[in-house]
CSV table of C-alpha atoms in Angstrom, one decimal:
chain,number,residue,atom,x,y,z
A,732,UNK,CA,30.6,-143.5,43.5
A,733,UNK,CA,30.6,-145.1,46.9
A,734,UNK,CA,32.0,-143.3,50.0
A,735,UNK,CA,35.0,-145.5,50.0
A,736,UNK,CA,35.8,-144.7,46.4
A,737,UNK,CA,35.2,-141.1,47.0
A,738,UNK,CA,37.9,-141.0,49.7
A,739,UNK,CA,40.5,-142.9,47.8
A,740,UNK,CA,41.7,-143.4,44.3
A,741,UNK,CA,44.2,-146.0,42.9
A,742,UNK,CA,46.8,-144.8,40.5
A,743,UNK,CA,48.5,-146.8,37.8
A,744,UNK,CA,50.9,-148.4,40.2
A,745,UNK,CA,48.2,-149.5,42.7
A,746,UNK,CA,49.0,-146.8,45.3
A,747,UNK,CA,46.2,-145.0,47.0
A,748,UNK,CA,45.9,-141.3,47.4
A,749,UNK,CA,43.4,-139.5,49.6
A,750,UNK,CA,41.1,-137.2,47.7
A,751,UNK,CA,40.7,-134.5,50.3
A,752,UNK,CA,43.3,-131.8,49.5
A,753,UNK,CA,44.9,-129.9,52.3
A,754,UNK,CA,44.5,-126.5,50.5
A,755,UNK,CA,40.7,-126.8,50.8
A,756,UNK,CA,39.6,-127.8,47.3
A,757,UNK,CA,37.8,-131.1,46.9
A,758,UNK,CA,39.3,-133.5,44.5
A,759,UNK,CA,35.9,-134.1,42.7
A,760,UNK,CA,35.6,-130.3,42.2
A,761,UNK,CA,39.1,-130.3,40.6
A,762,UNK,CA,38.2,-133.3,38.4
A,763,UNK,CA,35.0,-131.7,37.2
A,764,UNK,CA,36.9,-128.6,36.1
A,765,UNK,CA,39.6,-130.6,34.4
A,766,UNK,CA,37.0,-132.7,32.6
A,767,UNK,CA,35.3,-129.6,31.3
A,768,UNK,CA,38.7,-128.2,30.2
A,769,UNK,CA,39.8,-131.3,28.4
A,770,UNK,CA,36.6,-131.8,26.4
A,771,UNK,CA,35.9,-133.1,23.8
A,772,UNK,CA,39.1,-135.3,24.4
A,773,UNK,CA,38.2,-138.6,26.0
A,774,UNK,CA,39.4,-142.1,26.6
A,775,UNK,CA,39.2,-144.0,23.2
A,776,UNK,CA,37.1,-147.2,23.0
A,777,UNK,CA,38.4,-149.0,20.0
A,778,UNK,CA,37.7,-152.3,18.3
A,779,UNK,CA,40.6,-154.7,18.4
A,780,UNK,CA,41.6,-154.3,14.7
A,781,UNK,CA,41.7,-150.5,14.9
A,782,UNK,CA,43.4,-150.6,18.2
A,783,UNK,CA,46.1,-152.9,16.7
A,784,UNK,CA,46.5,-150.8,13.6
A,785,UNK,CA,47.0,-147.6,15.7
A,786,UNK,CA,49.7,-149.3,17.8
A,787,UNK,CA,51.5,-150.6,14.8
A,788,UNK,CA,51.2,-147.7,12.4
A,789,UNK,CA,50.7,-144.4,14.3
A,790,UNK,CA,53.3,-141.7,13.6
A,791,UNK,CA,54.6,-138.9,15.8
A,792,UNK,CA,52.9,-135.6,15.1
A,793,UNK,CA,54.4,-132.1,15.4
A,794,UNK,CA,51.7,-131.2,17.8
A,795,UNK,CA,53.2,-133.5,20.4
A,796,UNK,CA,56.1,-131.0,20.9
A,797,UNK,CA,53.6,-128.5,22.4
A,798,UNK,CA,52.5,-130.7,25.3
A,799,UNK,CA,53.2,-130.0,29.0
A,800,UNK,CA,56.0,-132.1,30.7
A,801,UNK,CA,55.4,-135.8,30.5
A,802,UNK,CA,54.9,-136.3,34.2
A,803,UNK,CA,52.1,-133.7,34.3
A,804,UNK,CA,50.3,-135.4,31.4
A,805,UNK,CA,50.7,-138.7,33.2
A,806,UNK,CA,49.2,-137.3,36.4
A,807,UNK,CA,46.5,-135.6,34.5
A,808,UNK,CA,45.3,-138.5,32.4
A,809,UNK,CA,46.1,-141.6,34.5
A,810,UNK,CA,46.1,-140.4,38.1
A,811,UNK,CA,43.4,-137.7,38.1
A,812,UNK,CA,41.1,-138.6,35.2
A,813,UNK,CA,41.5,-142.4,35.4
A,814,UNK,CA,42.4,-143.0,31.7
A,815,UNK,CA,43.7,-146.5,31.1
A,816,UNK,CA,47.4,-147.0,30.9
A,817,UNK,CA,48.1,-149.3,28.0
A,818,UNK,CA,51.3,-150.4,29.8
A,819,UNK,CA,55.0,-150.3,29.6
A,820,UNK,CA,57.2,-152.1,27.0
A,821,UNK,CA,60.6,-151.6,25.4
A,822,UNK,CA,61.2,-147.9,24.7
A,823,UNK,CA,57.8,-146.9,26.0
A,824,UNK,CA,57.2,-145.9,29.6
A,825,UNK,CA,53.4,-145.4,29.4
A,826,UNK,CA,50.7,-145.1,26.8
A,827,UNK,CA,47.1,-143.7,26.7
A,828,UNK,CA,44.7,-144.1,23.9
A,829,UNK,CA,42.5,-141.0,23.4
A,830,UNK,CA,39.7,-140.0,21.1
A,831,UNK,CA,39.0,-136.5,19.6
A,832,UNK,CA,35.6,-136.4,18.0
A,833,UNK,CA,36.0,-139.8,16.5
A,834,UNK,CA,39.8,-139.6,15.6
A,835,UNK,CA,42.0,-141.9,17.8
A,836,UNK,CA,45.5,-141.0,19.0
A,837,UNK,CA,48.1,-142.4,21.3
A,838,UNK,CA,49.6,-140.1,23.9
A,839,UNK,CA,52.8,-141.9,24.8
A,840,UNK,CA,56.1,-141.2,26.6
A,841,UNK,CA,58.7,-142.9,24.5
A,842,UNK,CA,62.5,-142.9,24.6
A,843,UNK,CA,62.6,-139.7,22.5
A,844,UNK,CA,60.0,-137.9,24.5
A,845,UNK,CA,56.3,-137.4,25.1
A,846,UNK,CA,54.3,-137.3,21.9
A,847,UNK,CA,50.9,-137.5,20.2
A,848,UNK,CA,50.8,-140.3,17.7
A,849,UNK,CA,48.2,-140.7,14.9
A,850,UNK,CA,47.5,-142.4,11.6
A,851,UNK,CA,48.8,-140.6,8.5
A,852,UNK,CA,45.7,-138.9,7.1
A,853,UNK,CA,45.2,-135.4,5.6
A,854,UNK,CA,43.7,-133.9,8.8
A,855,UNK,CA,45.7,-135.8,11.4
A,856,UNK,CA,48.1,-133.0,12.2
A,857,UNK,CA,45.3,-130.3,12.5
A,858,UNK,CA,43.3,-132.6,14.9
A,859,UNK,CA,46.5,-133.4,16.9
A,860,UNK,CA,46.9,-129.7,17.4
A,861,UNK,CA,43.4,-129.6,19.0
A,862,UNK,CA,44.4,-132.6,21.2
A,863,UNK,CA,47.5,-130.7,22.4
A,864,UNK,CA,45.3,-127.6,23.1
A,865,UNK,CA,42.9,-129.8,25.2
A,866,UNK,CA,45.7,-131.3,27.2
A,867,UNK,CA,47.3,-127.9,27.9
A,868,UNK,CA,44.0,-126.4,29.1
A,869,UNK,CA,43.4,-129.4,31.3
A,870,UNK,CA,46.9,-129.3,32.8
A,871,UNK,CA,46.3,-125.6,33.7
A,872,UNK,CA,43.0,-126.5,35.4
A,873,UNK,CA,44.7,-129.4,37.2
A,874,UNK,CA,47.5,-127.2,38.9
A,875,UNK,CA,46.0,-127.5,42.4
A,876,UNK,CA,46.1,-131.3,42.0
A,877,UNK,CA,49.7,-131.2,40.8
A,878,UNK,CA,50.7,-129.0,43.8
A,879,UNK,CA,49.0,-131.4,46.2
A,880,UNK,CA,50.8,-134.4,44.6
A,881,UNK,CA,54.1,-132.7,45.0
A,882,UNK,CA,53.4,-131.7,48.7
A,883,UNK,CA,52.4,-135.3,49.5
A,884,UNK,CA,55.5,-136.7,47.8
A,885,UNK,CA,57.7,-134.4,49.9
A,886,UNK,CA,56.5,-136.1,53.0
A,887,UNK,CA,57.6,-139.5,51.9
A,888,UNK,CA,60.8,-141.2,50.6
A,889,UNK,CA,59.8,-141.9,47.1
A,890,UNK,CA,62.1,-139.2,45.9
A,891,UNK,CA,65.5,-138.7,44.2
A,892,UNK,CA,67.7,-135.8,45.3
A,893,UNK,CA,69.5,-134.2,42.3
A,894,UNK,CA,73.2,-134.4,42.6
A,895,UNK,CA,75.2,-131.6,41.0
A,896,UNK,CA,78.3,-132.1,43.2
A,897,UNK,CA,80.7,-132.8,40.3
A,898,UNK,CA,79.6,-129.9,38.2
A,899,UNK,CA,79.9,-127.5,41.2
A,900,UNK,CA,83.3,-128.9,42.1
A,901,UNK,CA,84.5,-128.4,38.6
A,902,UNK,CA,83.9,-124.7,39.0
A,903,UNK,CA,86.0,-124.7,42.2
A,904,UNK,CA,88.8,-126.5,40.4
A,905,UNK,CA,88.6,-124.1,37.4
A,906,UNK,CA,89.2,-121.0,39.6
A,907,UNK,CA,91.8,-122.7,41.7
A,908,UNK,CA,93.7,-123.6,38.5
A,909,UNK,CA,93.6,-120.0,37.3
A,910,UNK,CA,94.7,-118.8,40.7
A,911,UNK,CA,97.7,-121.2,40.8
A,912,UNK,CA,98.6,-120.2,37.2
A,913,UNK,CA,98.5,-116.5,37.8
A,914,UNK,CA,100.4,-116.8,41.1
A,915,UNK,CA,103.2,-118.9,39.5
A,916,UNK,CA,103.5,-116.4,36.6
A,917,UNK,CA,103.5,-113.4,39.0
A,918,UNK,CA,106.4,-115.1,41.0
A,919,UNK,CA,108.3,-115.9,37.8
A,920,UNK,CA,108.0,-112.3,36.5
A,921,UNK,CA,108.5,-110.6,39.9
A,922,UNK,CA,111.4,-108.4,38.9
A,923,UNK,CA,110.3,-107.7,35.3
A,924,UNK,CA,109.7,-104.1,34.2
A,925,UNK,CA,108.3,-103.0,30.9
A,926,UNK,CA,108.9,-99.5,29.7
A,927,UNK,CA,106.9,-98.0,26.8
A,928,UNK,CA,107.5,-94.7,25.2
A,929,UNK,CA,104.4,-92.5,25.3
A,930,UNK,CA,105.8,-89.3,23.8
A,931,UNK,CA,109.0,-87.7,22.6
A,932,UNK,CA,110.3,-87.3,26.1
A,933,UNK,CA,107.9,-89.5,28.2
A,934,UNK,CA,107.8,-93.1,29.2
A,935,UNK,CA,105.5,-95.3,31.1
A,936,UNK,CA,106.6,-98.2,33.2
A,937,UNK,CA,104.5,-101.4,33.8
A,938,UNK,CA,105.2,-104.2,36.2
A,939,UNK,CA,103.5,-107.4,34.9
A,940,UNK,CA,103.7,-109.1,38.3
A,941,UNK,CA,101.4,-106.5,39.8
A,942,UNK,CA,98.6,-107.2,37.3
A,943,UNK,CA,99.1,-110.9,37.6
A,944,UNK,CA,98.9,-110.7,41.4
A,945,UNK,CA,95.7,-108.7,41.2
A,946,UNK,CA,94.1,-111.2,38.8
A,947,UNK,CA,95.2,-114.1,41.1
A,948,UNK,CA,93.3,-112.4,44.0
A,949,UNK,CA,90.2,-112.1,41.8
A,950,UNK,CA,90.4,-115.8,41.0
A,951,UNK,CA,91.0,-116.6,44.6
A,952,UNK,CA,87.8,-114.8,45.6
A,953,UNK,CA,85.9,-116.6,42.9
A,954,UNK,CA,87.4,-119.9,44.0
A,955,UNK,CA,86.3,-119.3,47.6
A,956,UNK,CA,82.8,-118.3,46.6
A,957,UNK,CA,82.5,-121.4,44.4
A,958,UNK,CA,83.9,-123.6,47.2
A,959,UNK,CA,81.1,-122.5,49.6
A,960,UNK,CA,78.5,-123.0,47.0
A,961,UNK,CA,79.8,-126.6,46.4
A,962,UNK,CA,79.9,-127.4,50.1
A,963,UNK,CA,76.4,-126.1,50.7
A,964,UNK,CA,75.3,-128.7,48.1
A,965,UNK,CA,77.6,-131.6,48.9
A,966,UNK,CA,77.1,-131.5,52.6
A,967,UNK,CA,73.3,-132.2,52.1
A,968,UNK,CA,74.1,-135.3,50.0
A,969,UNK,CA,76.7,-136.6,52.5
A,970,UNK,CA,74.2,-136.2,55.3
A,971,UNK,CA,71.6,-138.0,53.3
A,972,UNK,CA,74.0,-140.9,52.5
A,973,UNK,CA,74.7,-141.0,56.3
A,974,UNK,CA,71.0,-141.5,56.9
A,975,UNK,CA,70.1,-138.1,58.4
A,976,UNK,CA,67.6,-137.3,55.7
A,977,UNK,CA,65.0,-139.9,54.6
A,978,UNK,CA,62.1,-137.8,53.3
A,979,UNK,CA,61.8,-134.8,51.0
A,980,UNK,CA,60.8,-132.6,54.0
A,981,UNK,CA,64.1,-133.6,55.7
A,982,UNK,CA,66.1,-132.6,52.7
A,983,UNK,CA,64.2,-129.3,52.3
A,984,UNK,CA,64.7,-128.5,56.0
A,985,UNK,CA,68.5,-129.1,55.8
A,986,UNK,CA,68.6,-127.1,52.5
A,987,UNK,CA,67.0,-124.1,54.3
A,988,UNK,CA,69.4,-124.3,57.2
A,989,UNK,CA,72.7,-122.3,57.4
A,990,UNK,CA,76.1,-123.5,56.3
A,991,UNK,CA,77.2,-124.4,59.8
A,992,UNK,CA,74.2,-126.8,60.3
A,993,UNK,CA,74.9,-128.4,56.9
A,994,UNK,CA,78.6,-128.9,57.9
A,995,UNK,CA,77.6,-130.5,61.2
A,996,UNK,CA,75.2,-132.8,59.4
A,997,UNK,CA,77.9,-134.0,57.0
A,998,UNK,CA,81.0,-134.1,59.4
A,999,UNK,CA,81.5,-134.9,63.0
A,1000,UNK,CA,82.7,-131.8,64.9
A,1001,UNK,CA,83.5,-133.9,67.9
A,1002,UNK,CA,86.4,-135.2,65.8
A,1003,UNK,CA,89.5,-133.0,66.2
A,1004,UNK,CA,90.3,-132.4,62.5
A,1005,UNK,CA,86.6,-131.9,61.6
A,1006,UNK,CA,86.3,-129.3,64.3
A,1007,UNK,CA,89.5,-127.5,63.3
A,1008,UNK,CA,88.3,-127.2,59.7
A,1009,UNK,CA,84.9,-126.1,60.9
A,1010,UNK,CA,86.3,-123.3,63.0
A,1011,UNK,CA,88.7,-122.0,60.3
A,1012,UNK,CA,86.1,-122.3,57.4
A,1013,UNK,CA,83.4,-120.6,59.5
A,1014,UNK,CA,85.7,-117.6,60.0
A,1015,UNK,CA,86.6,-117.5,56.3
A,1016,UNK,CA,83.0,-117.8,55.2
A,1017,UNK,CA,81.8,-115.1,57.7
A,1018,UNK,CA,84.5,-112.7,56.4
A,1019,UNK,CA,83.7,-113.4,52.8
A,1020,UNK,CA,80.0,-112.9,53.2
A,1021,UNK,CA,80.4,-109.8,55.4
A,1022,UNK,CA,82.6,-108.2,52.8
A,1023,UNK,CA,81.2,-109.4,49.4
A,1024,UNK,CA,77.5,-109.6,50.4
A,1025,UNK,CA,77.6,-106.0,51.7
A,1026,UNK,CA,78.9,-104.3,48.5
A,1027,UNK,CA,82.6,-104.6,49.5
A,1028,UNK,CA,81.9,-102.5,52.6
A,1029,UNK,CA,81.8,-105.2,55.2
A,1030,UNK,CA,80.0,-104.9,58.5
A,1031,UNK,CA,82.8,-103.6,60.7
A,1032,UNK,CA,83.9,-100.5,58.9
A,1033,UNK,CA,86.4,-102.2,56.6
A,1034,UNK,CA,85.8,-99.7,53.9
A,1035,UNK,CA,86.1,-96.6,56.1
A,1036,UNK,CA,89.1,-94.4,56.8
A,1037,UNK,CA,89.1,-91.7,59.5
A,1038,UNK,CA,90.9,-88.4,59.4
A,1039,UNK,CA,93.8,-87.8,61.7
A,1040,UNK,CA,97.1,-85.9,61.9
A,1041,UNK,CA,98.7,-89.0,60.5
A,1042,UNK,CA,96.4,-88.9,57.4
A,1043,UNK,CA,93.7,-91.3,56.5
A,1044,UNK,CA,93.6,-94.3,58.9
A,1045,UNK,CA,91.6,-97.6,58.4
A,1046,UNK,CA,88.5,-97.6,60.7
A,1047,UNK,CA,89.3,-101.3,61.5
A,1048,UNK,CA,92.8,-100.9,63.1
A,1049,UNK,CA,95.3,-103.7,62.7
A,1050,UNK,CA,95.6,-104.2,66.5
A,1051,UNK,CA,92.0,-105.4,66.4
A,1052,UNK,CA,92.8,-108.2,64.0
A,1053,UNK,CA,92.8,-111.8,65.2
A,1054,UNK,CA,95.7,-113.5,63.5
A,1055,UNK,CA,93.5,-116.5,62.5
A,1056,UNK,CA,91.0,-114.2,60.7
A,1057,UNK,CA,90.9,-114.2,56.9
A,1058,UNK,CA,90.0,-110.6,56.6
A,1059,UNK,CA,88.7,-108.7,53.6
A,1060,UNK,CA,88.7,-105.0,53.2
A,1061,UNK,CA,90.5,-101.7,53.3
A,1062,UNK,CA,93.5,-101.5,55.6
A,1063,UNK,CA,93.6,-105.3,56.3
A,1064,UNK,CA,94.5,-107.3,53.2
A,1065,UNK,CA,92.7,-110.4,52.2
A,1066,UNK,CA,95.2,-113.2,53.0
A,1067,UNK,CA,95.0,-115.0,49.7
A,1068,UNK,CA,97.5,-117.8,50.1
A,1069,UNK,CA,96.3,-119.0,53.5
A,1070,UNK,CA,92.6,-118.9,52.4
A,1071,UNK,CA,93.3,-121.0,49.3
A,1072,UNK,CA,95.5,-123.4,51.3
A,1073,UNK,CA,92.7,-123.9,53.7
A,1074,UNK,CA,90.0,-124.8,51.2
A,1075,UNK,CA,92.5,-127.1,49.3
A,1076,UNK,CA,93.3,-128.9,52.6
A,1077,UNK,CA,89.6,-129.3,53.5
A,1078,UNK,CA,88.8,-130.7,50.1
A,1079,UNK,CA,91.4,-133.4,50.6
A,1080,UNK,CA,90.2,-134.0,54.2
A,1081,UNK,CA,86.5,-134.2,53.3
A,1082,UNK,CA,86.9,-137.4,51.3
A,1083,UNK,CA,88.8,-139.3,54.0
A,1084,UNK,CA,87.7,-141.9,56.5
A,1085,UNK,CA,84.0,-142.7,56.8
A,1086,UNK,CA,83.2,-140.2,54.0
A,1087,UNK,CA,85.5,-141.8,51.4
A,1088,UNK,CA,82.6,-144.0,50.0
A,1089,UNK,CA,80.5,-140.9,49.5
A,1090,UNK,CA,83.0,-139.5,47.0
A,1091,UNK,CA,82.6,-142.6,44.8
A,1092,UNK,CA,78.9,-142.2,44.8
A,1093,UNK,CA,78.6,-138.4,44.5
A,1094,UNK,CA,81.7,-137.3,42.5
A,1095,UNK,CA,82.8,-140.4,40.6
A,1096,UNK,CA,79.4,-141.8,39.6
A,1097,UNK,CA,77.5,-138.5,40.0
A,1098,UNK,CA,74.3,-140.3,40.9
A,1099,UNK,CA,71.2,-138.8,42.5
A,1100,UNK,CA,70.5,-139.8,46.1
A,1101,UNK,CA,67.4,-142.1,46.2
A,1102,UNK,CA,65.6,-141.6,49.5
A,1103,UNK,CA,64.0,-145.0,49.3
A,1104,UNK,CA,67.5,-146.4,49.5
A,1105,UNK,CA,68.1,-144.4,52.7
A,1106,UNK,CA,64.9,-146.0,54.2
A,1107,UNK,CA,65.8,-149.6,53.2
A,1108,UNK,CA,69.4,-149.3,54.5
A,1109,UNK,CA,71.1,-149.7,51.2
A,1110,UNK,CA,73.3,-146.6,51.7
A,1111,UNK,CA,74.2,-147.5,55.2
A,1112,UNK,CA,75.5,-150.8,53.9
A,1113,UNK,CA,77.3,-149.2,51.0
A,1114,UNK,CA,79.0,-146.6,53.2
A,1115,UNK,CA,80.8,-149.3,55.1
A,1116,UNK,CA,83.7,-149.4,52.6
A,1117,UNK,CA,84.9,-148.1,49.2
A,1118,UNK,CA,84.5,-151.6,47.8
A,1119,UNK,CA,80.9,-151.8,49.0
A,1120,UNK,CA,80.1,-148.4,47.5
A,1121,UNK,CA,81.8,-149.2,44.2
A,1122,UNK,CA,79.7,-152.3,43.8
A,1123,UNK,CA,76.4,-150.6,44.8
A,1124,UNK,CA,77.0,-147.4,42.7
A,1125,UNK,CA,77.9,-149.5,39.6
A,1126,UNK,CA,74.7,-151.5,40.0
A,1127,UNK,CA,72.5,-148.4,40.6
A,1128,UNK,CA,74.1,-146.6,37.6
A,1129,UNK,CA,73.2,-149.6,35.4
A,1130,UNK,CA,69.6,-149.3,36.6
A,1131,UNK,CA,69.5,-145.6,35.8
A,1132,UNK,CA,71.0,-146.2,32.3
A,1133,UNK,CA,68.4,-148.9,31.5
A,1134,UNK,CA,65.6,-146.7,32.8
A,1135,UNK,CA,66.9,-143.7,30.7
A,1136,UNK,CA,67.0,-145.9,27.6
A,1137,UNK,CA,63.5,-147.3,28.5
A,1138,UNK,CA,64.9,-150.9,28.3
A,1139,UNK,CA,62.0,-152.3,30.3
């Protein structure tokens, strides 16, 4: 192998990858270990009639269900070991012809998944099991290569960012709906009293509105926690659609940042309404985290009472309370209604103005964000109007559907 070929290797798409890995292991050393692990499996060299028969008549084996994920097998065989890719056609994304001690197989990623395909013969299934064992051993030996491939990919824009916005928002809506239902029922039954005889001369009294109000508070707390989980996710996607993240490393850095930074990346706090919501939500989030994340004790003595001649007194006295604070804890009630009103108002505000097209893409079509589309300006153009985004999202959804169906 020449020096030039030792330093670079072409994959099936014609891209070149440097062979010196940043973690200190030489690519040739990894390849040698993988080739040792995969033996006696090798690239099949078949005569045209046998090759044609295999392609026309090979059947899926049960052993194919024991393979590593399809992308690892692709990287292993085609990228790292240089096995020939037979190509892509309808319902098949890629195909490799392999040989195990004289028995040929196809390792293919088809519409219904990765598989090992062989001719129907008495020992085919047993040999296919050995093929699967070889591929699993080789994939284990190739882990350093896979890790390097992932780290290199993160530096570039050939990535999709998974979008779970709609699923996370559905959880918010679920708890908000339960909160509203319990609150309405508690109001309707506010004066109701239920008496139950517990003995010959004893009775118990129950006020349904009290239990309903308590349950409403629980649902409110769950709704707020779900709301902040959703915003942590959706802010990253909005920021990416705005062009602030164009590589995997950009997305990872924003994901590691705190909620405030994500908010500022998605919204413009120089805008009056964006700043107002930022201030109020930051307070709500801080109080929620301080109380819930610290075992319902908070950080300011919310769960403490001090002794006095007046009896037990909350450590956090009411006169210390800022009226804008959404406080959790003993002595200062969690202001349920204002907190829920705030997150409902923000949800409506988020999808207004320049962010309206983002709702079409993220919530209505639920598409992943493709970083190459950030780089080439596609999102910048689509974010100009709802109509532009509708057209772009519909086109992209069609591409994803065709790819998922392997309609090549």
